């Protein structure tokens, strides 16, 4: 996939799980070069935000770890215990070769096979968004946190304009499942003129 194809506006659209896995299967080999070539910075911002709220030896799950760029950002922020999971085998295989993770596994979409509280912190960077995991993924992730656990995730600019994704976030806040700890808008893929919001939720 060329840079122009992979990061065109066509990426940010709702698609089925099968189409999502196929997209990332076909993109895996050039993903890092494509996104880093456009200045992809959200993982660094998200890892820095998490480091403001938990100790660096906290076990962190990198949900939707992809090729490992978000694990790299966590490690470079100082986190020492990072596990990862993803639904796309070809992305996960690259994460396995990256050396940033203690443990990695292939997960089924919508089924996060971990015990509640297994991870005091979960990062989902570039994952819950138009073109990737659906809005209800937020519910799944918060549900796997023990009370006081933290979820750090990003919504890119197209996702910030989507009523379903924004509605799901608001519902979690309104029904008292989670409280908002921090949110900050900044660069996502700056060379494409795209921003993202990094959001920190705490399970109540
Ligand atoms: C844009 S990449 C982000 C990867 C990595 N977190 C990063 O920052 O580079 C999105 C990843 O989310 C994964 N993904 C999409 N839908 C998912 C789902 N329902 N559950 C878990 N991972 C999913 C894809 O396979 C892909 O690896």
Coordinates of C-alpha atoms in Angstrom, one line a residue, residues 32 65-69 72 89-104:
X32 CA 5.5 2.0 10.2
X65 CA -0.7 -2.8 19.7
X66 CA -0.3 -3.1 15.9
X67 CA 3.3 -3.3 14.9
X68 CA 4.6 -2.1 18.2
X69 CA 4.9 1.6 17.8
X72 CA 7.9 1.5 21.8
X89 CA -1.9 -11.5 12.9
X90 CA 0.4 -9.7 10.4
X91 CA 0.5 -6.6 12.7
X92 CA 1.1 -8.7 15.8
X93 CA 3.9 -10.6 14.1
X94 CA 5.8 -7.3 13.7
X95 CA 5.1 -6.4 17.3
X96 CA 6.6 -9.8 18.3
X97 CA 9.8 -8.9 16.5
X98 CA 10.0 -5.5 18.0
X99 CA 11.2 -6.5 21.5
X100 CA 9.0 -4.0 23.3
X101 CA 6.6 -6.4 25.0
X102 CA 6.7 -8.9 27.8
X103 CA 3.8 -10.9 26.3
X104 CA 1.7 -10.6 23.2

